[in-house]
PDB file of C-alpha atoms and ligand atoms in Angstrom:
ATOM      1  CA  MET A 463       0.014   0.009   0.236  1.00 63.00           C
ATOM      2  CA  GLY A 464       1.404   3.174  -1.275  1.00 83.00           C
ATOM      3  CA  ILE A 465       0.937   6.559   1.054  1.00 93.00           C
ATOM      4  CA  ARG A 466      -2.449   8.190   1.226  1.00 96.00           C
ATOM      5  CA  ILE A 467      -3.923  11.471   1.373  1.00 97.00           C
ATOM      6  CA  ASN A 468      -4.194  11.553   5.414  1.00 97.00           C
ATOM      7  CA  ASP A 469      -0.926   9.521   6.566  1.00 98.00           C
ATOM      8  CA  ILE A 470       1.260  11.165   9.101  1.00 98.00           C
ATOM      9  CA  ALA A 471       4.402  11.139   6.160  1.00 98.00           C
ATOM     10  CA  PRO A 472       6.639   8.728   7.672  1.00 98.00           C
ATOM     11  CA  ASP A 473       9.650   9.744   9.810  1.00 98.00           C
ATOM     12  CA  PHE A 474      13.342   8.544   8.859  1.00 98.00           C
ATOM     13  CA  THR A 475      16.912   9.997   9.121  1.00 98.00           C
ATOM     14  CA  ALA A 476      19.010  10.345   6.837  1.00 98.00           C
ATOM     15  CA  ASP A 477      21.916  12.351   5.178  1.00 98.00           C
ATOM     16  CA  SER A 478      21.594  15.009   3.142  1.00 98.00           C
ATOM     17  CA  THR A 479      23.411  18.157   1.504  1.00 98.00           C
ATOM     18  CA  ALA A 480      22.758  19.916   4.709  1.00 98.00           C
ATOM     19  CA  GLY A 481      23.498  17.370   7.201  1.00 98.00           C
ATOM     20  CA  THR A 482      21.759  14.563   8.660  1.00 98.00           C
ATOM     21  CA  ILE A 483      18.361  15.199   8.785  1.00 98.00           C
ATOM     22  CA  HIS A 484      15.949  13.863  11.722  1.00 98.00           C
ATOM     23  CA  PHE A 485      13.072  14.046   8.950  1.00 98.00           C
ATOM     24  CA  HIS A 486       9.756  15.105  11.629  1.00 98.00           C
ATOM     25  CA  GLU A 487      12.116  17.567  13.608  1.00 98.00           C
ATOM     26  CA  TRP A 488      13.314  18.835  10.576  1.00 98.00           C
ATOM     27  CA  LEU A 489       9.188  19.726   9.851  1.00 98.00           C
ATOM     28  CA  ALA A 490       8.348  21.062  12.453  1.00 97.00           C
ATOM     29  CA  ASP A 491       5.174  22.900  12.141  1.00 94.00           C
ATOM     30  CA  GLY A 492       5.337  23.953   8.362  1.00 97.00           C
ATOM     31  CA  TYR A 493       4.537  22.914   5.613  1.00 98.00           C
ATOM     32  CA  ALA A 494       6.871  21.505   3.479  1.00 98.00           C
ATOM     33  CA  ILE A 495       7.387  19.376  -0.061  1.00 98.00           C
ATOM     34  CA  VAL A 496       8.791  16.419  -0.871  1.00 98.00           C
ATOM     35  CA  PHE A 497      10.104  15.313  -4.556  1.00 97.00           C
ATOM     36  CA  SER A 498      12.117  12.523  -5.806  1.00 95.00           C
ATOM     37  CA  HIS A 499      13.889  12.636  -8.808  1.00 93.00           C
ATOM     38  CA  PRO A 500      15.440   9.132 -10.558  1.00 91.00           C
ATOM     39  CA  ARG A 501      18.723  10.188 -10.746  1.00 91.00           C
ATOM     40  CA  ASP A 502      21.425  12.657 -10.414  1.00 94.00           C
ATOM     41  CA  PHE A 503      23.468  14.380 -13.792  1.00 95.00           C
ATOM     42  CA  THR A 504      20.633  13.771 -15.706  1.00 94.00           C
ATOM     43  CA  PRO A 505      18.279  16.033 -18.159  1.00 95.00           C
ATOM     44  CA  VAL A 506      14.928  16.262 -17.130  1.00 95.00           C
ATOM     45  CA  CYS A 507      16.068  15.895 -13.609  1.00 96.00           C
ATOM     46  CA  THR A 508      18.255  19.124 -13.626  1.00 97.00           C
ATOM     47  CA  THR A 509      15.588  20.955 -16.018  1.00 98.00           C
ATOM     48  CA  GLU A 510      13.320  20.032 -13.216  1.00 98.00           C
ATOM     49  CA  PHE A 511      15.912  20.908 -10.201  1.00 98.00           C
ATOM     50  CA  GLY A 512      16.409  24.310 -11.868  1.00 98.00           C
ATOM     51  CA  ALA A 513      13.116  24.961 -12.025  1.00 98.00           C
ATOM     52  CA  VAL A 514      13.039  24.973  -7.825  1.00 98.00           C
ATOM     53  CA  ALA A 515      15.726  26.507  -7.397  1.00 98.00           C
ATOM     54  CA  GLN A 516      14.634  29.454  -9.643  1.00 98.00           C
ATOM     55  CA  LEU A 517      11.026  29.508  -7.390  1.00 98.00           C
ATOM     56  CA  ALA A 518      12.554  29.264  -4.161  1.00 98.00           C
ATOM     57  CA  PRO A 519      11.625  33.156  -3.707  1.00 98.00           C
ATOM     58  CA  GLU A 520       7.881  31.929  -4.117  1.00 98.00           C
ATOM     59  CA  PHE A 521       8.179  28.546  -1.530  1.00 98.00           C
ATOM     60  CA  ALA A 522       9.567  30.806   1.263  1.00 98.00           C
ATOM     61  CA  LYS A 523       6.745  33.440   1.060  1.00 98.00           C
ATOM     62  CA  ARG A 524       4.157  30.251   1.492  1.00 98.00           C
ATOM     63  CA  LYS A 525       6.875  29.326   4.633  1.00 98.00           C
ATOM     64  CA  THR A 526       6.873  26.021   2.908  1.00 98.00           C
ATOM     65  CA  LYS A 527       9.890  23.646   2.862  1.00 98.00           C
ATOM     66  CA  VAL A 528      11.019  21.624   0.517  1.00 98.00           C
ATOM     67  CA  ILE A 529      13.200  18.205  -0.075  1.00 98.00           C
ATOM     68  CA  GLY A 530      14.555  16.533  -2.918  1.00 98.00           C
ATOM     69  CA  VAL A 531      14.908  12.595  -2.932  1.00 96.00           C
ATOM     70  CA  SER A 532      17.656  10.288  -4.479  1.00 90.00           C
ATOM     71  CA  VAL A 533      19.397   7.503  -4.607  1.00 88.00           C
ATOM     72  CA  ASP A 534      22.385   9.262  -4.954  1.00 92.00           C
ATOM     73  CA  SER A 535      25.157  10.354  -2.609  1.00 95.00           C
ATOM     74  CA  VAL A 536      25.837  13.154  -0.945  1.00 97.00           C
ATOM     75  CA  GLU A 537      29.305  13.851  -3.015  1.00 97.00           C
ATOM     76  CA  ASP A 538      26.759  13.197  -6.075  1.00 97.00           C
ATOM     77  CA  HIS A 539      24.382  15.681  -4.757  1.00 98.00           C
ATOM     78  CA  GLY A 540      26.977  18.347  -3.986  1.00 98.00           C
ATOM     79  CA  LYS A 541      28.862  18.291  -7.524  1.00 98.00           C
ATOM     80  CA  TRP A 542      25.254  18.205  -9.304  1.00 98.00           C
ATOM     81  CA  LYS A 543      24.436  21.450  -7.864  1.00 98.00           C
ATOM     82  CA  ARG A 544      26.659  23.757  -9.566  1.00 98.00           C
ATOM     83  CA  ASP A 545      25.387  22.019 -12.485  1.00 98.00           C
ATOM     84  CA  ILE A 546      22.506  23.156 -11.591  1.00 98.00           C
ATOM     85  CA  GLU A 547      23.035  26.649 -10.523  1.00 98.00           C
ATOM     86  CA  ALA A 548      24.899  26.979 -13.932  1.00 98.00           C
ATOM     87  CA  PHE A 549      21.406  25.454 -15.609  1.00 98.00           C
ATOM     88  CA  ALA A 550      18.791  27.557 -13.464  1.00 98.00           C
ATOM     89  CA  GLY A 551      20.986  31.048 -12.278  1.00 98.00           C
ATOM     90  CA  ALA A 552      19.411  29.868  -9.278  1.00 98.00           C
ATOM     91  CA  PRO A 553      21.402  28.175  -6.425  1.00 98.00           C
ATOM     92  CA  ALA A 554      19.970  24.759  -5.098  1.00 98.00           C
ATOM     93  CA  ASP A 555      20.137  25.383  -1.765  1.00 97.00           C
ATOM     94  CA  PHE A 556      16.514  23.019  -0.043  1.00 98.00           C
ATOM     95  CA  PRO A 557      18.472  19.695   1.130  1.00 98.00           C
ATOM     96  CA  ILE A 558      18.812  16.988  -0.908  1.00 98.00           C
ATOM     97  CA  ILE A 559      18.748  13.599   0.669  1.00 98.00           C
ATOM     98  CA  ASP A 560      21.495  10.488   0.584  1.00 97.00           C
ATOM     99  CA  ASP A 561      18.815   7.647   0.012  1.00 94.00           C
ATOM    100  CA  THR A 562      21.350   4.984  -1.094  1.00 91.00           C
ATOM    101  CA  SER A 563      19.893   2.781   1.239  1.00 90.00           C
ATOM    102  CA  LEU A 564      16.465   3.027  -0.423  1.00 90.00           C
ATOM    103  CA  THR A 565      15.532   3.966   2.805  1.00 93.00           C
ATOM    104  CA  VAL A 566      13.010   6.657   2.090  1.00 95.00           C
ATOM    105  CA  ALA A 567      11.808   5.849  -1.286  1.00 92.00           C
ATOM    106  CA  LYS A 568      10.471   2.454   0.239  1.00 91.00           C
ATOM    107  CA  ALA A 569       9.391   4.167   3.026  1.00 95.00           C
ATOM    108  CA  TYR A 570       7.495   6.495   0.024  1.00 95.00           C
ATOM    109  CA  ASP A 571       6.746   4.280  -1.875  1.00 90.00           C
ATOM    110  CA  MET A 572       9.098   6.312  -4.398  1.00 90.00           C
ATOM    111  CA  LEU A 573      10.147   2.933  -6.299  1.00 86.00           C
ATOM    112  CA  PRO A 574       8.400   1.869 -10.098  1.00 82.00           C
ATOM    113  CA  ALA A 575       7.046  -1.264 -10.285  1.00 79.00           C
ATOM    114  CA  GLU A 576       9.993  -3.043 -11.992  1.00 70.00           C
ATOM    115  CA  TYR A 577      12.394  -2.056  -9.646  1.00 72.00           C
ATOM    116  CA  TYR A 578      15.061  -4.338  -8.406  1.00 68.00           C
ATOM    117  CA  LEU A 579      17.536  -5.282  -6.225  1.00 68.00           C
ATOM    118  CA  PRO A 580      20.182  -7.331  -7.071  1.00 66.00           C
ATOM    119  CA  ALA A 581      21.919  -9.228  -4.218  1.00 63.00           C
ATOM    120  CA  GLU A 582      25.261  -7.328  -5.918  1.00 68.00           C
ATOM    121  CA  GLY A 583      26.305  -4.746  -8.499  1.00 66.00           C
ATOM    122  CA  ARG A 584      23.238  -2.176  -7.418  1.00 65.00           C
ATOM    123  CA  THR A 585      23.232   0.599  -8.485  1.00 64.00           C
ATOM    124  CA  PRO A 586      21.147   3.580  -8.907  1.00 58.00           C
ATOM    125  CA  ALA A 587      20.606   2.130 -12.416  1.00 64.00           C
ATOM    126  CA  ASN A 588      18.124  -0.869 -10.824  1.00 69.00           C
ATOM    127  CA  THR A 589      16.231   1.283  -8.623  1.00 71.00           C
ATOM    128  CA  ALA A 590      15.892   4.471 -10.202  1.00 78.00           C
ATOM    129  CA  THR A 591      12.942   6.571  -7.243  1.00 82.00           C
ATOM    130  CA  VAL A 592      10.126   7.446 -10.358  1.00 84.00           C
ATOM    131  CA  ARG A 593       9.751  11.549  -9.983  1.00 94.00           C
ATOM    132  CA  THR A 594       6.821  11.701  -6.718  1.00 95.00           C
ATOM    133  CA  VAL A 595       5.792  14.902  -4.740  1.00 97.00           C
ATOM    134  CA  TYR A 596       4.654  14.921  -1.276  1.00 98.00           C
ATOM    135  CA  ILE A 597       3.088  18.224  -0.081  1.00 98.00           C
ATOM    136  CA  ILE A 598       3.067  18.078   3.616  1.00 98.00           C
ATOM    137  CA  GLY A 599       0.673  20.172   6.198  1.00 98.00           C
ATOM    138  CA  PRO A 600       1.896  21.494   9.444  1.00 98.00           C
ATOM    139  CA  ASP A 601       0.405  18.472  11.152  1.00 98.00           C
ATOM    140  CA  LYS A 602       2.773  15.886   9.487  1.00 98.00           C
ATOM    141  CA  LYS A 603      -0.167  14.435   7.325  1.00 98.00           C
ATOM    142  CA  VAL A 604      -0.086  14.040   3.911  1.00 98.00           C
ATOM    143  CA  ARG A 605      -1.962  16.948   2.495  1.00 98.00           C
ATOM    144  CA  LEU A 606      -1.350  15.638  -1.694  1.00 98.00           C
ATOM    145  CA  THR A 607       0.414  13.516  -3.751  1.00 97.00           C
ATOM    146  CA  MET A 608       1.166  13.174  -7.501  1.00 95.00           C
ATOM    147  CA  THR A 609       3.697  10.747  -9.811  1.00 93.00           C
ATOM    148  CA  TYR A 610       5.022  11.645 -13.018  1.00 93.00           C
ATOM    149  CA  PRO A 611       6.974   8.326 -14.647  1.00 89.00           C
ATOM    150  CA  MET A 612      10.526   8.975 -15.635  1.00 87.00           C
ATOM    151  CA  SER A 613      10.400  10.433 -19.126  1.00 90.00           C
ATOM    152  CA  VAL A 614       7.606  13.154 -18.382  1.00 94.00           C
ATOM    153  CA  GLY A 615       9.507  16.587 -16.119  1.00 96.00           C
ATOM    154  CA  ARG A 616       7.281  17.801 -13.285  1.00 97.00           C
ATOM    155  CA  ASN A 617       5.188  21.051 -13.469  1.00 98.00           C
ATOM    156  CA  PHE A 618       6.100  22.696 -11.026  1.00 98.00           C
ATOM    157  CA  ALA A 619       4.323  26.136 -11.618  1.00 97.00           C
ATOM    158  CA  GLU A 620       1.267  23.798 -11.210  1.00 98.00           C
ATOM    159  CA  ILE A 621       2.698  22.424  -7.745  1.00 98.00           C
ATOM    160  CA  LEU A 622       2.862  25.845  -6.576  1.00 98.00           C
ATOM    161  CA  ARG A 623      -0.892  26.047  -7.688  1.00 98.00           C
ATOM    162  CA  ALA A 624      -1.826  23.008  -5.903  1.00 98.00           C
ATOM    163  CA  LEU A 625       0.212  23.941  -3.125  1.00 98.00           C
ATOM    164  CA  ASP A 626      -1.499  27.728  -2.883  1.00 98.00           C
ATOM    165  CA  ALA A 627      -4.953  25.744  -3.305  1.00 98.00           C
ATOM    166  CA  VAL A 628      -3.752  23.467  -0.279  1.00 98.00           C
ATOM    167  CA  GLN A 629      -2.834  26.328   2.314  1.00 98.00           C
ATOM    168  CA  ALA A 630      -6.645  27.603   1.109  1.00 97.00           C
ATOM    169  CA  THR A 631      -8.791  25.185   1.859  1.00 97.00           C
ATOM    170  CA  ASP A 632      -6.575  23.567   5.229  1.00 96.00           C
ATOM    171  CA  GLY A 633      -9.520  23.854   8.061  1.00 94.00           C
ATOM    172  CA  VAL A 634     -12.072  25.960   6.377  1.00 96.00           C
ATOM    173  CA  PRO A 635     -14.638  24.588   4.550  1.00 97.00           C
ATOM    174  CA  PHE A 636     -13.888  25.247   1.537  1.00 98.00           C
ATOM    175  CA  ALA A 637     -13.012  23.782  -1.759  1.00 98.00           C
ATOM    176  CA  THR A 638     -10.971  24.879  -5.456  1.00 98.00           C
ATOM    177  CA  PRO A 639     -12.527  24.094  -8.293  1.00 98.00           C
ATOM    178  CA  ALA A 640     -10.776  23.029 -11.637  1.00 98.00           C
ATOM    179  CA  ASN A 641      -7.686  25.299 -12.475  1.00 98.00           C
ATOM    180  CA  TRP A 642      -8.653  28.031  -9.408  1.00 98.00           C
ATOM    181  CA  VAL A 643      -5.506  30.184  -9.057  1.00 98.00           C
ATOM    182  CA  PRO A 644      -5.214  32.193  -5.779  1.00 97.00           C
ATOM    183  CA  GLY A 645      -7.805  35.305  -6.041  1.00 97.00           C
ATOM    184  CA  GLN A 646     -10.381  33.487  -7.752  1.00 98.00           C
ATOM    185  CA  ASP A 647     -13.534  32.359  -5.536  1.00 98.00           C
ATOM    186  CA  VAL A 648     -13.583  29.312  -3.766  1.00 98.00           C
ATOM    187  CA  ILE A 649     -16.624  26.899  -3.440  1.00 98.00           C
ATOM    188  CA  VAL A 650     -18.354  26.404  -0.359  1.00 98.00           C
ATOM    189  CA  ALA A 651     -18.347  23.052   1.519  1.00 98.00           C
ATOM    190  CA  LEU A 652     -21.525  20.738   0.837  1.00 97.00           C
ATOM    191  CA  SER A 653     -21.575  20.509   5.023  1.00 97.00           C
ATOM    192  CA  VAL A 654     -22.400  24.597   4.982  1.00 98.00           C
ATOM    193  CA  PRO A 655     -25.892  25.538   4.807  1.00 98.00           C
ATOM    194  CA  THR A 656     -26.487  28.274   2.372  1.00 98.00           C
ATOM    195  CA  GLU A 657     -27.983  31.068   4.719  1.00 98.00           C
ATOM    196  CA  ASP A 658     -25.426  30.326   7.381  1.00 98.00           C
ATOM    197  CA  ALA A 659     -22.607  30.756   4.507  1.00 98.00           C
ATOM    198  CA  LYS A 660     -23.916  33.883   4.012  1.00 98.00           C
ATOM    199  CA  ALA A 661     -23.819  34.848   7.777  1.00 97.00           C
ATOM    200  CA  LYS A 662     -20.341  34.406   6.444  1.00 97.00           C
ATOM    201  CA  TYR A 663     -18.697  34.762   4.347  1.00 96.00           C
ATOM    202  CA  GLY A 664     -21.423  37.382   2.138  1.00 97.00           C
ATOM    203  CA  GLU A 665     -22.997  36.655  -1.318  1.00 97.00           C
ATOM    204  CA  LEU A 666     -22.809  33.544  -2.492  1.00 98.00           C
ATOM    205  CA  ASP A 667     -23.127  33.128  -6.538  1.00 98.00           C
ATOM    206  CA  ILE A 668     -24.518  29.941  -6.385  1.00 98.00           C
ATOM    207  CA  LYS A 669     -24.444  28.636 -10.004  1.00 98.00           C
ATOM    208  CA  LEU A 670     -26.444  24.957  -9.226  1.00 98.00           C
ATOM    209  CA  PRO A 671     -28.107  24.066  -5.492  1.00 97.00           C
ATOM    210  CA  TYR A 672     -25.007  22.107  -4.805  1.00 97.00           C
ATOM    211  CA  LEU A 673     -21.981  24.507  -6.598  1.00 98.00           C
ATOM    212  CA  ARG A 674     -21.380  28.095  -4.067  1.00 98.00           C
ATOM    213  CA  PHE A 675     -18.476  30.148  -4.835  1.00 98.00           C
ATOM    214  CA  ALA A 676     -17.688  32.450  -2.379  1.00 98.00           C
ATOM    215  CA  LYS A 677     -15.136  34.852  -2.021  1.00 97.00           C
ATOM    216  CA  ARG A 678     -12.157  33.661   0.269  1.00 94.00           C
ATOM    217  CA  PRO A 679     -12.195  35.696   3.319  1.00 88.00           C
ATOM    218  CA  VAL A 680      -8.364  37.773   3.238  1.00 80.00           C
TER     219      VAL A 680
HETATM  220  C1  LIG B 126      16.507  12.411 -16.686  1.00 86.41           C
HETATM  221  O1  LIG B 126      16.895  12.831 -17.957  1.00 86.41           O
HETATM  222  O2  LIG B 126      16.378  12.507 -15.803  1.00 86.41           O
HETATM  223  C2  LIG B 126      17.146  11.048 -16.705  1.00 86.41           C
HETATM  224  C3  LIG B 126      17.428  10.228 -18.147  1.00 86.41           C
HETATM  225  C4  LIG B 126      17.918   9.049 -17.311  1.00 86.41           C
HETATM  226  C5  LIG B 126      17.133   7.865 -16.395  1.00 86.41           C
HETATM  227  C6  LIG B 126      16.692   8.913 -15.168  1.00 86.41           C
HETATM  228  C7  LIG B 126      16.499  10.132 -15.587  1.00 86.41           C
END
């Protein structure tokens, strides 16, 4: 069974480019994004990490920490960071976990169906993690998961948009419609009677009895 929405994100201790990480301690009580990639020094992964490096101010604005994972070593991650910065023009200042032991990959179900573990001579090529993303809430519960195949680079603008939607709906009776972006109206949860919603959120835009939009309180 993989990681499910609302599971507590598995805890682990691992080496990283920022030293030893005790994951739950590192999370503290904020939002975090964990994302894996297959291998260091590969083309798609370099564009992805470059995209995350460029978005660092956006993650900071959302008080969200970011951490990368692959089955490569801290030494490789450190060298690869230089390539990422040269490509993206922004430093990859977030930690990247050394998961040569596969501890994190297994705990988070980041390995593809065909992975195999030769008794000897295992290389990252045997066990490359796929492109997973986990958004974790301040309560350490998994809010969102996403898995892309090796051949498809992720859209980090969408990950940022999904983070905005998660933060906009956490602990309030709202949901976001398809393609929502910040500034647009949100959907009032079915659990809230219309009169109560009007009293609390003002005028509603009622498209259907069960599809009621409200301005998001600021
Ligand atoms: C990549 O381009 O990210 C990639 C290429 C081959 C294997 C794994 C990743």
